[in-house]
Coordinates of C-alpha atoms in Angstrom, one line a residue:
X1 CA -0.3 17.3 -17.6
X2 CA 3.2 18.6 -18.5
X3 CA 4.2 20.4 -21.7
X4 CA 7.9 20.1 -22.8
X5 CA 8.2 21.3 -26.4
X6 CA 11.8 20.0 -26.5
X7 CA 10.6 16.4 -25.8
X8 CA 11.2 14.4 -29.0
X9 CA 8.4 12.1 -28.2
X10 CA 5.7 14.8 -28.4
X11 CA 3.9 14.6 -31.8
X12 CA 5.5 11.3 -32.6
X13 CA 3.6 8.1 -33.4
X14 CA 4.1 4.8 -31.6
X15 CA 3.8 1.6 -33.7
X16 CA 1.9 3.6 -36.4
X17 CA -1.2 3.8 -34.2
X18 CA -0.8 6.1 -31.2
X19 CA 0.0 9.8 -31.6
X20 CA 1.6 11.2 -28.5
X21 CA 0.1 14.6 -27.4
X22 CA 1.5 15.4 -24.0
X23 CA 3.6 14.2 -21.0
X24 CA 1.6 13.0 -18.0
X25 CA 4.6 12.5 -15.7
X26 CA 8.0 10.9 -15.1
X27 CA 9.0 8.3 -12.6
X28 CA 12.1 6.4 -11.6
X29 CA 11.8 3.8 -14.4
X30 CA 10.4 5.9 -17.2
X31 CA 7.7 8.3 -18.3
X32 CA 3.9 8.2 -19.1
X33 CA 2.4 10.1 -22.0
X34 CA -1.1 10.9 -23.1
X35 CA -1.8 9.7 -26.7
X36 CA -4.6 9.2 -29.1
X37 CA -5.4 6.1 -31.2
X38 CA -5.2 7.5 -34.7
X39 CA -8.0 5.3 -36.2
X40 CA -10.4 5.3 -33.2
X41 CA -9.7 8.7 -31.7
X42 CA -9.6 7.2 -28.2
X43 CA -7.3 8.7 -25.6
X44 CA -4.8 6.3 -24.0
X45 CA -1.8 6.4 -21.7
X46 CA 1.6 5.1 -22.9
X47 CA 4.2 4.1 -20.4
X48 CA 7.8 3.9 -21.7
X49 CA 10.7 2.2 -20.1
X50 CA 13.6 4.6 -19.7
X51 CA 16.3 3.9 -22.4
X52 CA 18.9 3.6 -19.7
X53 CA 17.0 0.7 -18.1
X54 CA 16.1 -0.9 -21.4
X55 CA 19.7 -1.9 -21.9
X56 CA 19.5 -4.1 -18.7
X57 CA 17.9 -7.5 -19.3
X58 CA 16.5 -7.8 -15.7
X59 CA 14.8 -4.4 -15.9
X60 CA 13.4 -5.2 -19.3
X61 CA 12.0 -8.4 -17.8
X62 CA 10.6 -6.5 -14.9
X63 CA 8.8 -4.1 -17.3
X64 CA 7.4 -7.1 -19.2
X65 CA 6.4 -8.7 -16.0
X66 CA 4.2 -5.7 -15.1
X67 CA 2.5 -6.0 -18.5
X68 CA 1.9 -9.8 -17.9
X69 CA 0.3 -9.0 -14.6
X70 CA -2.0 -6.4 -16.0
X71 CA -3.0 -8.7 -18.9
X72 CA -4.0 -11.4 -16.4
X73 CA -5.8 -9.2 -14.0
X74 CA -9.0 -7.9 -15.7
X75 CA -10.8 -6.0 -13.0
X76 CA -12.7 -2.7 -12.8
X77 CA -10.3 -1.5 -10.1
X78 CA -7.1 -2.1 -12.2
X79 CA -5.9 0.0 -15.0
X80 CA -6.5 -2.0 -18.2
X81 CA -3.5 -3.0 -20.4
X82 CA -4.4 -2.3 -24.1
X83 CA -1.2 -3.0 -25.9
X84 CA 2.5 -3.9 -25.3
X85 CA 5.6 -4.0 -27.5
X86 CA 8.8 -2.4 -28.7
X87 CA 9.0 0.4 -31.3
X88 CA 12.2 1.9 -32.6
X89 CA 14.1 0.3 -29.7
X90 CA 11.7 1.7 -27.1
X91 CA 9.7 -0.6 -24.8
X92 CA 6.2 0.5 -24.1
X93 CA 2.8 -0.5 -22.8
X94 CA -0.5 1.2 -23.7
X95 CA -2.9 1.6 -20.8
X96 CA -6.3 2.9 -20.1
X97 CA -6.2 6.6 -19.4
X98 CA -7.4 7.3 -15.9
X99 CA -8.4 10.8 -14.7
X100 CA -8.4 11.2 -10.9
X101 CA -6.4 12.0 -7.8
X102 CA -4.0 9.7 -6.0
X103 CA -5.1 8.9 -2.5
X104 CA -1.8 10.5 -1.3
X105 CA -3.2 13.9 -2.5
X106 CA -6.7 13.2 -1.0
X107 CA -5.0 12.6 2.4
X108 CA -3.5 16.0 2.2
X109 CA -7.0 17.6 2.2
X110 CA -7.6 16.7 5.9
X111 CA -9.4 14.0 7.8
X112 CA -11.3 11.4 5.7
X113 CA -14.8 10.4 6.4
X114 CA -15.5 6.8 7.5
X115 CA -17.8 6.1 4.5
X116 CA -15.1 7.2 2.1
X117 CA -12.5 5.0 3.9
X118 CA -14.8 2.0 3.9
X119 CA -15.6 2.4 0.2
X120 CA -11.9 2.8 -0.8
X121 CA -10.6 -0.2 1.2
X122 CA -13.5 -2.4 0.2
X123 CA -12.5 -2.0 -3.4
X124 CA -8.7 -2.2 -2.7
X125 CA -9.1 -5.5 -0.8
X126 CA -11.5 -6.8 -3.5
X127 CA -8.9 -6.4 -6.2
X128 CA -6.1 -7.7 -4.0
X129 CA -8.2 -10.8 -3.3
X130 CA -8.4 -11.4 -7.1
X131 CA -4.7 -10.8 -7.6
X132 CA -3.7 -13.1 -4.7
X133 CA -5.9 -15.9 -5.9
X134 CA -3.9 -15.7 -9.1
X135 CA -0.7 -15.8 -7.1
X136 CA 0.2 -12.2 -8.0
X137 CA 1.7 -10.0 -5.3
X138 CA 1.8 -6.2 -5.9
X139 CA 4.6 -5.4 -3.4
X140 CA 4.2 -1.6 -3.6
X141 CA 0.8 -0.8 -2.1
X142 CA 0.8 2.8 -1.1
X143 CA -1.5 5.9 -1.4
X144 CA 0.2 7.3 -4.5
X145 CA -0.5 4.0 -6.3
X146 CA -4.2 4.2 -5.5
X147 CA -6.1 6.5 -7.8
X148 CA -9.4 7.9 -6.7
X149 CA -11.7 8.4 -9.7
X150 CA -14.9 10.5 -9.1
X151 CA -16.2 10.4 -5.6
X152 CA -14.7 7.1 -4.4
X153 CA -13.9 4.7 -7.2
X154 CA -10.5 3.0 -6.9
X155 CA -7.9 2.2 -9.6
X156 CA -4.8 0.4 -8.4
X157 CA -1.7 1.5 -10.3
X158 CA 1.9 0.6 -10.9
X159 CA 2.5 -3.1 -11.0
X160 CA 6.2 -2.5 -11.6
X161 CA 7.4 -4.5 -8.6
X162 CA 4.8 -7.3 -9.1
X163 CA 5.7 -10.8 -8.2
X164 CA 4.2 -13.5 -10.4
X165 CA 3.9 -17.3 -9.9
X166 CA 7.4 -18.9 -10.3
X167 CA 6.0 -21.3 -12.9
X168 CA 4.8 -18.5 -15.2
X169 CA 8.3 -17.1 -16.0
X170 CA 11.8 -17.2 -14.9
X171 CA 12.0 -15.9 -11.4
X172 CA 14.1 -12.7 -11.0
X173 CA 16.7 -12.7 -8.3
X174 CA 14.7 -10.9 -5.6
X175 CA 15.6 -12.8 -2.4
X176 CA 18.1 -10.8 -0.4
X177 CA 17.2 -7.6 -2.3
X178 CA 14.9 -5.0 -0.7
X179 CA 12.1 -3.6 -2.9
X180 CA 9.3 -1.2 -2.0
X181 CA 8.5 2.1 -0.3
X182 CA 9.9 2.1 3.3
X183 CA 6.8 3.8 4.9
X184 CA 4.6 0.9 3.7
X185 CA 7.0 -2.1 3.7
X186 CA 6.3 -5.3 5.6
X187 CA 9.0 -6.6 7.9
X188 CA 9.8 -9.5 5.6
X189 CA 10.1 -7.0 2.8
X190 CA 12.5 -4.9 4.8
X191 CA 14.7 -8.0 5.3
X192 CA 14.8 -8.9 1.6
X193 CA 13.0 -12.1 2.3
X194 CA 10.4 -13.8 0.0
X195 CA 7.2 -11.8 -0.3
X196 CA 3.7 -13.3 -0.2
X197 CA 0.1 -12.0 -0.3
X198 CA 0.5 -11.2 3.4
X199 CA 3.1 -8.6 2.3
X200 CA 0.4 -6.6 0.5
X201 CA -1.9 -7.0 3.5
X202 CA 0.7 -5.3 5.8
X203 CA 0.9 -2.4 3.4
X204 CA -2.9 -2.1 3.3
X205 CA -2.8 -2.1 7.1
X206 CA -0.4 0.8 7.1
X207 CA -2.5 2.7 4.6
X208 CA -5.7 2.1 6.6
X209 CA -4.0 3.2 9.8
X210 CA -2.9 6.4 7.9
X211 CA -6.3 7.1 6.6
X212 CA -7.9 6.8 10.0
X213 CA -5.1 8.4 12.1
X214 CA -3.8 11.0 9.6
X215 CA -0.3 9.6 9.7
X216 CA 1.5 6.3 9.3
X217 CA 2.3 4.2 12.4
X218 CA 6.0 5.0 12.4
X219 CA 8.3 8.1 11.9
X220 CA 11.8 7.9 10.8
X221 CA 14.6 10.0 9.3
X222 CA 15.3 7.9 6.2
X223 CA 14.7 4.4 5.0
X224 CA 16.9 2.6 7.6
X225 CA 15.0 4.0 10.5
X226 CA 11.6 3.3 9.0
X227 CA 12.5 -0.3 8.2
X228 CA 13.9 -0.7 11.7
X229 CA 10.6 0.4 13.1
X230 CA 8.7 -2.0 10.9
X231 CA 11.0 -4.8 12.1
X232 CA 11.2 -4.0 15.8
X233 CA 8.3 -1.9 17.0
X234 CA 4.6 -2.6 17.6
X235 CA 2.4 0.1 16.1
X236 CA 1.0 2.6 18.7
X237 CA -2.7 3.0 19.0
X238 CA -4.3 5.1 16.2
X239 CA -5.7 7.4 18.8
X240 CA -2.2 8.2 20.1
X241 CA -1.2 9.1 16.5
X242 CA -4.1 11.6 16.0
X243 CA -7.2 9.7 15.0
X244 CA -9.9 12.3 14.7
X245 CA -12.7 10.3 16.3
X246 CA -13.1 7.4 18.7
X247 CA -12.7 4.2 16.6
X248 CA -14.4 0.9 17.3
X249 CA -12.2 -1.5 19.2
X250 CA -12.8 -4.1 16.5
X251 CA -11.4 -1.8 13.9
X252 CA -8.3 -1.1 15.9
X253 CA -7.8 -4.8 16.5
X254 CA -8.2 -5.5 12.7
X255 CA -5.6 -2.9 11.7
X256 CA -3.2 -4.2 14.3
X257 CA -3.6 -7.8 13.0
X258 CA -2.9 -6.6 9.5
X259 CA 0.3 -5.1 10.9
X260 CA 1.5 -8.2 12.6
X261 CA 5.2 -9.0 12.3
X262 CA 4.3 -12.6 11.4
X263 CA 2.8 -12.9 7.9
X264 CA 0.7 -15.9 8.8
X265 CA -1.1 -13.9 11.5
X266 CA -2.4 -11.3 9.1
X267 CA -5.9 -11.7 7.6
X268 CA -6.2 -12.7 4.0
X269 CA -7.6 -10.0 1.6
X270 CA -11.1 -11.6 1.5
X271 CA -11.4 -12.0 5.3
X272 CA -10.0 -8.5 5.8
X273 CA -12.6 -7.1 3.5
X274 CA -15.5 -8.9 5.1
X275 CA -14.4 -7.9 8.7
X276 CA -14.1 -4.3 7.7
X277 CA -17.5 -4.3 6.1
X278 CA -19.0 -6.0 9.1
X279 CA -17.6 -3.3 11.4
X280 CA -19.3 -0.5 9.5
X281 CA -22.4 -2.2 8.1
X282 CA -25.5 -0.3 9.0
X283 CA -23.7 1.8 11.6
X284 CA -23.4 5.6 11.3
X285 CA -20.1 7.3 12.4
X286 CA -21.7 8.9 15.4
X287 CA -22.9 5.6 16.9
X288 CA -19.6 4.0 16.1
X289 CA -17.8 6.7 18.1
X290 CA -20.2 6.4 21.0
X291 CA -19.8 2.6 21.1
X292 CA -16.0 2.9 21.0
X293 CA -16.1 5.4 23.8
X294 CA -18.2 3.0 26.0
X295 CA -15.7 0.2 25.2
X296 CA -12.7 2.3 26.3
X297 CA -14.4 3.6 29.4
X298 CA -15.2 0.0 30.4
X299 CA -11.6 -1.1 29.7
X300 CA -10.2 1.8 31.8
X301 CA -12.5 0.9 34.8
X302 CA -11.4 -2.8 34.9
X303 CA -8.6 -3.9 37.1
X304 CA -5.5 -5.4 35.5
X305 CA -6.6 -9.0 36.3
X306 CA -10.1 -8.3 34.9
X307 CA -8.6 -7.0 31.7
X308 CA -6.5 -10.1 31.4
X309 CA -9.6 -12.2 31.7
X310 CA -11.8 -10.2 29.3
X311 CA -9.0 -9.4 26.8
X312 CA -9.7 -5.6 27.2
X313 CA -6.5 -3.5 27.4
X314 CA -5.9 0.2 28.2
X315 CA -4.9 2.3 25.2
X316 CA -1.2 3.0 24.7
X317 CA -0.2 6.0 26.8
X318 CA -3.6 6.0 28.6
X319 CA -4.0 5.9 32.4
X320 CA -4.5 2.4 33.8
X321 CA -6.7 1.4 36.7
X322 CA -3.6 1.2 38.9
X323 CA -2.7 4.8 38.2
X324 CA 0.3 4.0 35.9
X325 CA 0.4 4.6 32.2
X326 CA 0.8 2.1 29.4
X327 CA 3.9 3.0 27.5
X328 CA 3.4 3.4 23.8
X329 CA 5.2 0.8 21.5
X330 CA 7.4 -0.5 24.3
X331 CA 7.7 -4.1 23.0
X332 CA 10.4 -5.0 20.5
X333 CA 10.4 -8.0 18.1
X334 CA 13.7 -9.0 16.5
X335 CA 13.5 -11.5 13.7
X336 CA 16.9 -11.0 12.0
X337 CA 19.2 -13.9 12.5
X338 CA 22.3 -12.1 11.2
X339 CA 23.7 -10.4 14.4
X340 CA 25.5 -7.7 12.3
X341 CA 22.3 -6.7 10.5
X342 CA 20.4 -6.7 13.7
X343 CA 22.9 -4.4 15.4
X344 CA 22.9 -2.0 12.4
X345 CA 19.1 -1.8 12.4
X346 CA 18.9 -1.4 16.2
X347 CA 21.4 1.4 16.0
X348 CA 19.3 3.1 13.4
X349 CA 16.3 2.7 15.6
X350 CA 18.1 4.1 18.6
X351 CA 18.9 7.4 16.9
X352 CA 15.3 7.8 15.5

């Protein structure tokens, strides 16, 4: 909570009903305040669109589109929309006030337990399944937009970049424009192409990788290098990025499928959720680690031809049966048809 006694909104009333008491925080598009319903005494959050953006029709529509998405998606893991409107020229939405910590802060505390990770991603994938069934794509899934309430309850925040069904309202001119947070953006998002539910799944895959390994799959000095990595590089094994414990091969495979360059190859939210639950169901972390270690030892002992037959591969950077090492992230996928854009992104990647 932030106190700024020079803020003209503090102490004011919105639409005659909500008395603003304090500033919660500011973002790129506006600010969020804590307020109290004057008649009911209930605390709420009020999100205002910045006046500078309110003068632009497309940004006003984007703000309204966020409210439309929240109104349609009633779910325990989504912050509830309570009201929406305009007062004294200011565009606002009234939201459920949530007290918790963003997952980005929780990640800063150190390694996460497997039960916690399982609980968080089960809820996140559940709510995305509901959204995707309604043809709603979030487009900005990242740890700072996942609030942890209590021990492990999830609230998905910030539908400011949401994509709604075309039939529901006039489509904004998004094709060819890049939206999102580079660390978590899908390849098609990096190219400014049309986004789909699979775009959210890729972002979930990056987040799950980060929660298990302690860092995201790719490093980069700036947005261009990060987007180039999403476009051209295969993610290294989580173990090579610092995973704290041996992970089940099935989990590694699931995360890598979610991070496929091809949207159609990624699992849907419901299938992703079920597979993740099946991997951990009834299995304690110690036995998971022991089983994963046995799988890796077996893979390392197989000859190259045996691995080809069984589908077992050596970990990136790990010694192979022939004495060589498997290079981490050596394969490159180029999906840009514009040669100029491809060259620009390859150059950015080369200096990473």
